[in-house]
mmCIF file of C-alpha atoms and ligand atoms in Angstrom:
data_model
loop_
_atom_site.group_PDB
_atom_site.id
_atom_site.type_symbol
_atom_site.label_atom_id
_atom_site.label_comp_id
_atom_site.label_asym_id
_atom_site.label_seq_id
_atom_site.Cartn_x
_atom_site.Cartn_y
_atom_site.Cartn_z
ATOM 1 C CA UNK U 100 98.248 91.071 110.763
ATOM 2 C CA UNK U 101 96.514 87.677 110.975
ATOM 3 C CA UNK U 102 93.450 86.762 108.904
ATOM 4 C CA UNK U 103 90.956 87.549 111.660
ATOM 5 C CA UNK U 104 92.449 91.019 112.004
ATOM 6 C CA UNK U 105 92.373 91.451 108.196
ATOM 7 C CA UNK U 106 88.682 90.505 108.075
ATOM 8 C CA UNK U 107 87.880 92.888 110.919
ATOM 9 C CA UNK U 108 89.797 95.739 109.262
ATOM 10 C CA UNK U 109 87.959 95.145 105.971
ATOM 11 C CA UNK U 110 84.590 95.327 107.761
ATOM 12 C CA UNK U 111 85.615 98.485 109.649
ATOM 13 C CA UNK U 112 86.948 100.379 106.613
ATOM 14 C CA UNK U 113 84.080 99.290 104.340
ATOM 15 C CA UNK U 114 81.562 100.513 106.937
ATOM 16 C CA UNK U 115 83.438 103.802 107.222
ATOM 17 C CA UNK U 116 83.348 104.307 103.422
ATOM 18 C CA UNK U 117 79.632 103.475 103.387
ATOM 19 C CA UNK U 118 78.811 105.750 106.338
ATOM 20 C CA UNK U 119 80.437 108.694 104.560
ATOM 21 C CA UNK U 120 78.626 108.069 101.261
ATOM 22 C CA UNK U 121 81.571 106.737 99.238
ATOM 23 C CA UNK U 122 79.406 103.656 98.569
ATOM 24 C CA UNK U 123 75.626 103.216 98.449
ATOM 25 C CA UNK U 124 73.347 100.173 98.227
ATOM 26 C CA UNK U 125 75.395 97.109 97.322
ATOM 27 C CA UNK U 126 77.822 99.040 95.102
ATOM 28 C CA UNK U 127 81.565 98.610 95.412
ATOM 29 C CA UNK U 128 83.856 95.779 96.399
ATOM 30 C CA UNK U 129 87.094 95.439 98.336
ATOM 31 C CA UNK U 130 89.820 92.780 98.409
ATOM 32 C CA UNK U 131 93.157 92.204 100.118
ATOM 33 C CA UNK U 132 96.009 89.721 100.015
ATOM 34 C CA UNK U 133 96.366 87.305 102.925
ATOM 35 C CA UNK U 134 99.012 84.612 103.457
ATOM 36 C CA UNK U 135 97.214 81.853 101.569
ATOM 37 C CA UNK U 136 95.244 83.852 98.992
ATOM 38 C CA UNK U 137 92.813 86.758 99.008
ATOM 39 C CA UNK U 138 89.790 88.052 100.902
ATOM 40 C CA UNK U 139 87.076 89.742 98.820
ATOM 41 C CA UNK U 140 83.656 91.138 99.642
ATOM 42 C CA UNK U 141 80.724 88.873 98.673
ATOM 43 C CA UNK U 142 78.646 89.712 95.598
ATOM 44 C CA UNK U 143 75.574 91.838 96.324
ATOM 45 C CA UNK U 144 76.773 92.668 99.819
ATOM 46 C CA UNK U 145 76.586 96.193 101.213
ATOM 47 C CA UNK U 146 79.895 97.712 102.288
ATOM 48 C CA UNK U 147 77.896 99.113 105.211
ATOM 49 C CA UNK U 148 77.086 95.791 106.822
ATOM 50 C CA UNK U 149 79.675 93.132 106.047
ATOM 51 C CA UNK U 150 79.937 90.044 108.259
ATOM 52 C CA UNK U 151 83.624 89.155 108.788
ATOM 53 C CA UNK U 152 82.860 85.422 108.794
ATOM 54 C CA UNK U 153 81.068 85.590 105.426
ATOM 55 C CA UNK U 154 83.741 87.519 103.493
ATOM 56 C CA UNK U 155 84.756 85.329 100.526
ATOM 57 C CA UNK U 156 88.165 83.638 100.570
ATOM 58 C CA UNK U 157 90.025 82.892 97.315
ATOM 59 C CA UNK U 158 93.161 80.771 96.931
ATOM 60 C CA UNK U 159 96.282 82.015 95.136
ATOM 61 C CA UNK U 160 94.688 81.011 91.795
ATOM 62 C CA UNK U 161 91.610 83.162 92.610
ATOM 63 C CA UNK U 162 89.358 80.109 93.124
ATOM 64 C CA UNK U 163 86.610 80.503 95.712
ATOM 65 C CA UNK U 164 87.404 78.336 98.751
ATOM 66 C CA UNK U 165 85.114 79.597 101.520
ATOM 67 C CA UNK U 166 82.633 82.249 102.595
ATOM 68 C CA UNK U 167 79.782 83.675 100.528
ATOM 69 C CA UNK U 168 80.070 83.791 96.689
ATOM 70 C CA UNK U 169 82.662 86.439 95.796
ATOM 71 C CA UNK U 170 82.126 89.745 93.993
ATOM 72 C CA UNK U 171 81.362 89.343 90.296
ATOM 73 C CA UNK U 172 84.347 91.673 89.750
ATOM 74 C CA UNK U 173 87.022 89.201 90.926
ATOM 75 C CA UNK U 174 88.739 89.554 87.535
ATOM 76 C CA UNK U 175 88.922 93.348 88.024
ATOM 77 C CA UNK U 176 90.873 92.798 91.251
ATOM 78 C CA UNK U 177 92.932 89.969 89.706
ATOM 79 C CA UNK U 178 93.995 92.292 86.871
ATOM 80 C CA UNK U 179 95.789 94.495 89.425
ATOM 81 C CA UNK U 180 97.208 91.676 91.590
ATOM 82 C CA UNK U 181 98.808 89.831 88.668
ATOM 83 C CA UNK U 182 100.149 93.035 87.124
ATOM 84 C CA UNK U 183 101.368 94.904 90.190
ATOM 85 C CA UNK U 184 103.490 92.989 92.683
ATOM 86 C CA UNK U 185 103.108 95.947 95.067
ATOM 87 C CA UNK U 186 99.289 95.658 95.192
ATOM 88 C CA UNK U 187 98.207 94.323 98.575
ATOM 89 C CA UNK U 188 94.609 95.512 98.381
ATOM 90 C CA UNK U 189 92.069 96.832 95.870
ATOM 91 C CA UNK U 190 89.104 99.152 96.439
ATOM 92 C CA UNK U 191 86.416 99.572 93.765
ATOM 93 C CA UNK U 192 83.769 102.232 94.371
ATOM 94 C CA UNK U 193 81.029 104.037 92.489
ATOM 95 C CA UNK U 194 81.865 107.207 94.449
ATOM 96 C CA UNK U 195 79.865 110.037 92.921
ATOM 97 C CA UNK U 196 82.421 112.589 91.781
ATOM 98 C CA UNK U 197 85.099 110.218 90.507
ATOM 99 C CA UNK U 198 82.299 108.493 88.591
ATOM 100 C CA UNK U 199 81.129 111.882 87.289
ATOM 101 C CA UNK U 200 84.600 112.463 85.832
ATOM 102 C CA UNK U 201 84.388 108.962 84.328
ATOM 103 C CA UNK U 202 81.229 110.080 82.482
ATOM 104 C CA UNK U 203 82.793 113.153 80.835
ATOM 105 C CA UNK U 204 83.469 112.524 77.143
ATOM 106 C CA UNK U 205 86.049 115.264 76.697
ATOM 107 C CA UNK U 206 88.668 114.387 79.352
ATOM 108 C CA UNK U 207 92.258 113.305 78.747
ATOM 109 C CA UNK U 208 91.841 109.513 78.965
ATOM 110 C CA UNK U 209 95.464 109.142 80.048
ATOM 111 C CA UNK U 210 95.039 111.412 83.036
ATOM 112 C CA UNK U 211 91.651 113.102 83.404
ATOM 113 C CA UNK U 212 92.341 114.858 86.738
ATOM 114 C CA UNK U 213 95.283 117.289 86.833
ATOM 115 C CA UNK U 214 97.764 117.246 89.750
ATOM 116 C CA UNK U 215 95.937 119.831 91.846
ATOM 117 C CA UNK U 216 97.105 118.708 95.303
ATOM 118 C CA UNK U 217 100.090 116.850 96.767
ATOM 119 C CA UNK U 218 98.008 114.144 98.458
ATOM 120 C CA UNK U 219 96.278 113.198 95.212
ATOM 121 C CA UNK U 220 99.695 112.704 93.590
ATOM 122 C CA UNK U 221 101.170 110.929 96.642
ATOM 123 C CA UNK U 222 98.286 108.478 96.999
ATOM 124 C CA UNK U 223 97.067 107.926 93.430
ATOM 125 C CA UNK U 224 100.319 108.545 91.544
ATOM 126 C CA UNK U 225 101.210 110.103 88.239
ATOM 127 C CA UNK U 226 98.550 108.556 85.976
ATOM 128 C CA UNK U 227 94.872 107.610 86.166
ATOM 129 C CA UNK U 228 93.926 105.957 82.844
ATOM 130 C CA UNK U 229 90.269 105.861 81.825
ATOM 131 C CA UNK U 230 89.222 102.348 80.741
ATOM 132 C CA UNK U 231 86.430 102.137 78.124
ATOM 133 C CA UNK U 232 82.943 101.161 79.292
ATOM 134 C CA UNK U 233 82.166 97.492 80.010
ATOM 135 C CA UNK U 234 79.083 96.252 81.849
ATOM 136 C CA UNK U 235 79.727 95.341 85.514
ATOM 137 C CA UNK U 236 80.936 91.750 85.699
ATOM 138 C CA UNK U 237 82.096 91.619 82.064
ATOM 139 C CA UNK U 238 85.395 89.675 82.049
ATOM 140 C CA UNK U 239 86.446 91.600 78.919
ATOM 141 C CA UNK U 240 87.379 94.353 81.373
ATOM 142 C CA UNK U 241 90.321 92.294 82.656
ATOM 143 C CA UNK U 242 92.678 92.657 79.666
ATOM 144 C CA UNK U 243 91.875 96.372 79.435
ATOM 145 C CA UNK U 244 92.823 96.894 83.096
ATOM 146 C CA UNK U 245 95.889 94.664 82.746
ATOM 147 C CA UNK U 246 97.136 96.814 79.869
ATOM 148 C CA UNK U 247 96.855 99.976 81.990
ATOM 149 C CA UNK U 248 97.865 98.742 85.461
ATOM 150 C CA UNK U 249 101.662 98.391 85.018
ATOM 151 C CA UNK U 250 101.904 102.206 84.795
ATOM 152 C CA UNK U 251 99.012 103.115 87.073
ATOM 153 C CA UNK U 252 98.035 102.391 90.679
ATOM 154 C CA UNK U 253 94.412 103.261 89.860
ATOM 155 C CA UNK U 254 92.077 103.429 86.877
ATOM 156 C CA UNK U 255 88.700 105.015 86.176
ATOM 157 C CA UNK U 256 86.133 102.758 84.512
ATOM 158 C CA UNK U 257 84.114 104.861 82.058
ATOM 159 C CA UNK U 258 80.554 105.497 83.321
ATOM 160 C CA UNK U 259 81.192 103.123 86.237
ATOM 161 C CA UNK U 260 83.755 104.239 88.828
ATOM 162 C CA UNK U 261 87.294 104.041 90.216
ATOM 163 C CA UNK U 262 89.442 100.957 90.919
ATOM 164 C CA UNK U 263 92.333 101.758 93.246
ATOM 165 C CA UNK U 264 95.239 99.603 94.431
ATOM 166 C CA UNK U 265 97.422 100.100 97.480
ATOM 167 C CA UNK U 266 100.269 98.332 99.252
ATOM 168 C CA UNK U 267 97.907 97.757 102.182
ATOM 169 C CA UNK U 268 94.154 97.962 102.635
ATOM 170 C CA UNK U 269 94.578 101.259 104.466
ATOM 171 C CA UNK U 270 96.673 102.641 101.581
ATOM 172 C CA UNK U 271 94.034 101.610 99.017
ATOM 173 C CA UNK U 272 91.216 103.179 101.057
ATOM 174 C CA UNK U 273 93.167 106.399 101.570
ATOM 175 C CA UNK U 274 93.923 106.542 97.827
ATOM 176 C CA UNK U 275 90.252 105.999 96.938
ATOM 177 C CA UNK U 276 89.312 108.845 99.301
ATOM 178 C CA UNK U 277 91.948 111.192 97.856
ATOM 179 C CA UNK U 278 90.760 110.336 94.338
ATOM 180 C CA UNK U 279 87.190 111.294 95.233
ATOM 181 C CA UNK U 280 88.421 114.588 96.758
ATOM 182 C CA UNK U 281 90.546 115.330 93.687
ATOM 183 C CA UNK U 282 87.518 114.692 91.458
ATOM 184 C CA UNK U 283 85.521 117.129 93.605
ATOM 185 C CA UNK U 284 88.217 119.809 93.263
ATOM 186 C CA UNK U 285 88.555 119.195 89.530
ATOM 187 C CA UNK U 286 84.796 119.521 88.941
ATOM 188 C CA UNK U 287 84.600 122.583 91.199
ATOM 189 C CA UNK U 288 87.422 124.270 89.288
ATOM 190 C CA UNK U 289 86.379 123.150 85.811
ATOM 191 C CA UNK U 290 86.005 126.158 83.532
ATOM 192 C CA UNK U 291 88.496 128.204 85.549
ATOM 193 C CA UNK U 292 92.236 128.007 85.089
ATOM 194 C CA UNK U 293 93.591 126.709 88.404
ATOM 195 C CA UNK U 294 97.285 126.556 89.184
ATOM 196 C CA UNK U 295 98.362 122.899 89.016
ATOM 197 C CA UNK U 296 101.522 121.286 90.388
ATOM 198 C CA UNK U 297 104.428 121.484 87.972
ATOM 199 C CA UNK U 298 106.125 118.328 86.620
ATOM 200 C CA UNK U 299 109.068 119.082 88.951
ATOM 201 C CA UNK U 300 106.731 119.320 91.957
ATOM 202 C CA UNK U 301 105.044 116.029 90.961
ATOM 203 C CA UNK U 302 108.459 114.357 90.605
ATOM 204 C CA UNK U 303 109.571 115.634 93.997
ATOM 205 C CA UNK U 304 106.428 114.183 95.638
ATOM 206 C CA UNK U 305 106.840 110.785 94.000
ATOM 207 C CA UNK U 306 110.562 110.653 94.805
ATOM 208 C CA UNK U 307 109.923 111.657 98.424
ATOM 209 C CA UNK U 308 106.751 109.669 99.176
ATOM 210 C CA UNK U 309 106.870 106.890 96.565
HETATM 211 P P1 13P W 78 79.404 92.915 93.445
HETATM 212 O O1 13P W 78 78.224 93.079 94.379
HETATM 213 O O2 13P W 78 79.340 91.632 92.659
HETATM 214 O O3 13P W 78 80.708 93.092 94.190
HETATM 215 O O4 13P W 78 79.329 94.096 92.390
HETATM 216 C C1 13P W 78 79.177 95.407 92.874
HETATM 217 C C2 13P W 78 79.797 96.400 91.957
HETATM 218 O O5 13P W 78 80.251 97.433 92.414
HETATM 219 C C3 13P W 78 79.830 96.130 90.494
HETATM 220 O O6 13P W 78 80.672 97.026 89.863
#
């Protein structure tokens, strides 16, 4: 995929997330690797109406080289890229139900959502650490994400929302969508005692689908 196609795909998928309510206002940001650096959504832009020509471009050292000023959460994306060689794209959302789980004080902060469905496990993986609260744009978030990311494709920022990595932009978007669905199931079933996938079933999924 060349850079023009990457920009167009970012606009298309961001608009799709926005249209379905996974992002509102100017919340959320998306980035992806390209040959000579990274593309990232501009700060204060709406995922619903991105302009491909104005998407910010960063070099390999995460310095802004062109386009509008980048998201104030560049360091949040950088924390995944420098920690996970397999990360080709990052999606950060304030999607309602994943964020609701991130507001619950009594969850397991290593893995707040149990393995209820195969696609949650296949897309998001075995662990979803909850990172303590930092204000949006606080660079102190970076070391906290870096500490968690080697063992996790995604994290939940307390009282803020999910950050999800994927090998490709499509993978990261699909994972963010599955995370929101898993949060919905978890909150729907909270208080009951649902059957969850066994450790052997989780292992089989990860061995089969990676
Ligand atoms: P930016 O507009 O700077 O990307 O910030 C939006 C956001 O989601 C903060 O967490």
